[in-house]
XYZ file of C-alpha atoms in Angstrom:
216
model
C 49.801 170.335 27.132
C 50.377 173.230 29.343
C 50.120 176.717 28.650
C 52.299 179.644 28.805
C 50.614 182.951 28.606
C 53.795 185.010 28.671
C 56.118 183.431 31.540
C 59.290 185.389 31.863
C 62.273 182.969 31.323
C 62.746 182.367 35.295
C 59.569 181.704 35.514
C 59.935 178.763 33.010
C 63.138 177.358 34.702
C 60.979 177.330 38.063
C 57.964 175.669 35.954
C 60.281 173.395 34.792
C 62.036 172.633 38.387
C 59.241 170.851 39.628
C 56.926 170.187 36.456
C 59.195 169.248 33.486
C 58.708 165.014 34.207
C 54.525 165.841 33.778
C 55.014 167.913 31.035
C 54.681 166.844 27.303
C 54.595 169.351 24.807
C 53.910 173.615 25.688
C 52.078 175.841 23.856
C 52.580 179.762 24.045
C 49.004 180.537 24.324
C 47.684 182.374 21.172
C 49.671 185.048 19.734
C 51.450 185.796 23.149
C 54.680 184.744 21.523
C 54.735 187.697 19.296
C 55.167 189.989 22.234
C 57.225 188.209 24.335
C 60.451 189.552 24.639
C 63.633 187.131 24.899
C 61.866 184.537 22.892
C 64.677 182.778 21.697
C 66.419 182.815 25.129
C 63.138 181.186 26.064
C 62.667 178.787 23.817
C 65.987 177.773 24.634
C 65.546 176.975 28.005
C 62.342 174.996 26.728
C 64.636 173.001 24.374
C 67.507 172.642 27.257
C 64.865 171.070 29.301
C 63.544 168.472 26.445
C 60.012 170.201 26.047
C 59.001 170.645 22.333
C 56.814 174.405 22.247
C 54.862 175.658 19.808
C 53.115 178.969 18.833
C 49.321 179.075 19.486
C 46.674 179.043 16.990
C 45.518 182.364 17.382
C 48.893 183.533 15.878
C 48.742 181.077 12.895
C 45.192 182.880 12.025
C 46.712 186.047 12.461
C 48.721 185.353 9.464
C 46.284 183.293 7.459
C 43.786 186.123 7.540
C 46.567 188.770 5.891
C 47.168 186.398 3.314
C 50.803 185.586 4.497
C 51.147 181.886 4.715
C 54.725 181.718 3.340
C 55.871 184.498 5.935
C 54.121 182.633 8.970
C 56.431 179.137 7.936
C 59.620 181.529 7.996
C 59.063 182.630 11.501
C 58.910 178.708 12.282
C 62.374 178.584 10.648
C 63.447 181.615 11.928
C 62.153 180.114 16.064
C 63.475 176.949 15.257
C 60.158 175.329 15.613
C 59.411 171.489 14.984
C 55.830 172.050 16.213
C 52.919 173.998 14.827
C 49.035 174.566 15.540
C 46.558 175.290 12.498
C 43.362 176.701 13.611
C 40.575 178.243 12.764
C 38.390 179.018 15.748
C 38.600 183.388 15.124
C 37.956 183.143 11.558
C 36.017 181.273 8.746
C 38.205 179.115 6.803
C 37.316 176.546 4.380
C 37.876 173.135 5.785
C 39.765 172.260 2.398
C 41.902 175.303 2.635
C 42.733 173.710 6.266
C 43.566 170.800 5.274
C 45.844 171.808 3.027
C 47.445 174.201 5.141
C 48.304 171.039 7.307
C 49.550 168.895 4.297
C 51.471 171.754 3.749
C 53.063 172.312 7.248
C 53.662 168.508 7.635
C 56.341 168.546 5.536
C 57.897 171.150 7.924
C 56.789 170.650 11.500
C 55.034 168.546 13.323
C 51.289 169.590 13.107
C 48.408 169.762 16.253
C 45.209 170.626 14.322
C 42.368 172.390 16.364
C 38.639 171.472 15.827
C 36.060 173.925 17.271
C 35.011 177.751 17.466
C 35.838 180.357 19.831
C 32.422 182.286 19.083
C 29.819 180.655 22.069
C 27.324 181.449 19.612
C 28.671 178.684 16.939
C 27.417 175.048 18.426
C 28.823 172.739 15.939
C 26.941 169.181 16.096
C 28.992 166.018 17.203
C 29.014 164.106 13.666
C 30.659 167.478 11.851
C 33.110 167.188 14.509
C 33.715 164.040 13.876
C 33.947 164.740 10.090
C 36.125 167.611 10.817
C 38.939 165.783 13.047
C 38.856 162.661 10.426
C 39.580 165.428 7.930
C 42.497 166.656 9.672
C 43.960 163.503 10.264
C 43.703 162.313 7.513
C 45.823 165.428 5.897
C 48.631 164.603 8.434
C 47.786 166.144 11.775
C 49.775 164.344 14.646
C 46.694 165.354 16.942
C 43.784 166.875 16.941
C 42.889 169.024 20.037
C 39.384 169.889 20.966
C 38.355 173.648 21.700
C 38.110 174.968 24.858
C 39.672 178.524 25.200
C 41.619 179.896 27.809
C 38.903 179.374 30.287
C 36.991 176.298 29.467
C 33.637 177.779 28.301
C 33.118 177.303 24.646
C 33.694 174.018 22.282
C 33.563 171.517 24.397
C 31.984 173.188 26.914
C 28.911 175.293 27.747
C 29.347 178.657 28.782
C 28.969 177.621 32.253
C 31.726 175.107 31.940
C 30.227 172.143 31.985
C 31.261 169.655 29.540
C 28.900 168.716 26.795
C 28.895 165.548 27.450
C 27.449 163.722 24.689
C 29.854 165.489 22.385
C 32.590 164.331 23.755
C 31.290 160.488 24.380
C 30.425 160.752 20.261
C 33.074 161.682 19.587
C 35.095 158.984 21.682
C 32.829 156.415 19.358
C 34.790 157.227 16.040
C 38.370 159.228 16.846
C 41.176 157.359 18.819
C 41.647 158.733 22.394
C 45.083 159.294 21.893
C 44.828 161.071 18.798
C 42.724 163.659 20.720
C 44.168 166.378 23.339
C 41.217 167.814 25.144
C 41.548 171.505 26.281
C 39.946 171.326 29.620
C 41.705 174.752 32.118
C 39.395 173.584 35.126
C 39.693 171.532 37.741
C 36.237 170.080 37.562
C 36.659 169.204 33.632
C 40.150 167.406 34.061
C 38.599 165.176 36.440
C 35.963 164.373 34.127
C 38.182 163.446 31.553
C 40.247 161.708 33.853
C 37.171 159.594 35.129
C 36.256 159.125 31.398
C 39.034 157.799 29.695
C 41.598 157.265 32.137
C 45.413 158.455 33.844
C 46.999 158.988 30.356
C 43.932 160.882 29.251
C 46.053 164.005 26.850
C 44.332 167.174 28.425
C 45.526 170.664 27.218
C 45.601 174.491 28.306
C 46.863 173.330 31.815
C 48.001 176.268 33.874
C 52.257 175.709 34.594
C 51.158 176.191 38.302
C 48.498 173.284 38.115
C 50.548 170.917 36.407
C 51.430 168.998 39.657
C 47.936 169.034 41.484
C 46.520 167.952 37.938
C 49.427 164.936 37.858
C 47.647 164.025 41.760
């Protein structure tokens, strides 16, 4: 999963010159779509290319937390979205208000659930993230992808960027790898995750210029 934190439109047709084959799915990193101009055009060229997009998290809270559900799933109509991310890492949601927020969007898109907080301060122990991804499953979720941020230092990862290791080797025990996409941005954690589970190991927040090095 790579991400796009505002790439003009030939920007994406160069990404996509030489990274399209290594690229599965694109998200447009939190609410950066919103202020994009020529998003359709872009989207377009996404969608010419055969690379599904969808809108980050961020964006989906952004809505949640003015109380305007219904509006958010007409701007996925309106973008001609098939994907969708329901998060709750900048706010405090119930998990059963989640999870129906995914039933919910199911029936409409395709769904990517995030598990994990963007607040540093919020460590939230291995068997509640089990619990939590099980959850989200469970409600219909495609995948569930493991919090990072931008730059690899919360969630999954001390503030230092190392990965929390036993987290992620827990969690391993009980959720399918390839139900998972891990958000790792640096170097040093994709090759951890690469030496952990393998070559098809789904990693996510990938930079559009790192996309080939991180294919090497």
């Amino acid at each position: 999963m790579v991400m796009d934190k505002g790439l003009s439109i030939r920007q994406v047709e160069d990404f996509l010159e030489t990274s399209a084959e290594y690229t599965d799915i694109v998200k447009l990193g939190w609410a950066t779509s919103f202020v994009t101009p020529n998003l359709k055009e872009k989207l377009a060229v996404y969608k010419s290319a055969g690379i599904p997009v969808y809108f980050g998290g961020t964006l989906f809270e952004a809505f949640i937390v003015r109380n305007q559900f219904d509006e958010y799933r007409r701007v996925l109509d309106q973008f001609g979205m098939e994907y969708a991310e329901v998060s709750d890492g900048s706010l405090e949601m119930e998990q059963d208000d989640k999870c129906e927020y995914i039933r919910t969007l199911c029936q409409q898109v395709t769904v990517l659930s995030e598990v994990g907080s963007k607040d540093e301060a919020k460590i939230i122990p291995p068997y509640k993230w089990i619990k939590l991804m099980k959850m989200e499953l469970e409600a219909g979720a495609w995948k569930v992808i493991g919090e990072a941020r931008e730059g690899g230092n919360v969630g999954l990862f001390r503030s230092s960027g190392e990965v929390r290791q036993g987290l992620v080797e827990e969690i391993l025990t009980e959720i399918p790898e390839e139900k998972i996409i891990w958000e790792a941005p640096q170097k040093a954690q994709q090759v951890w995750f690469v030496k952990l589970v393998g070559a098809n190991v789904n990693v996510g927040n990938i930079a559009p210029h790192e996309v080939i090095s991180l294919e090497t």
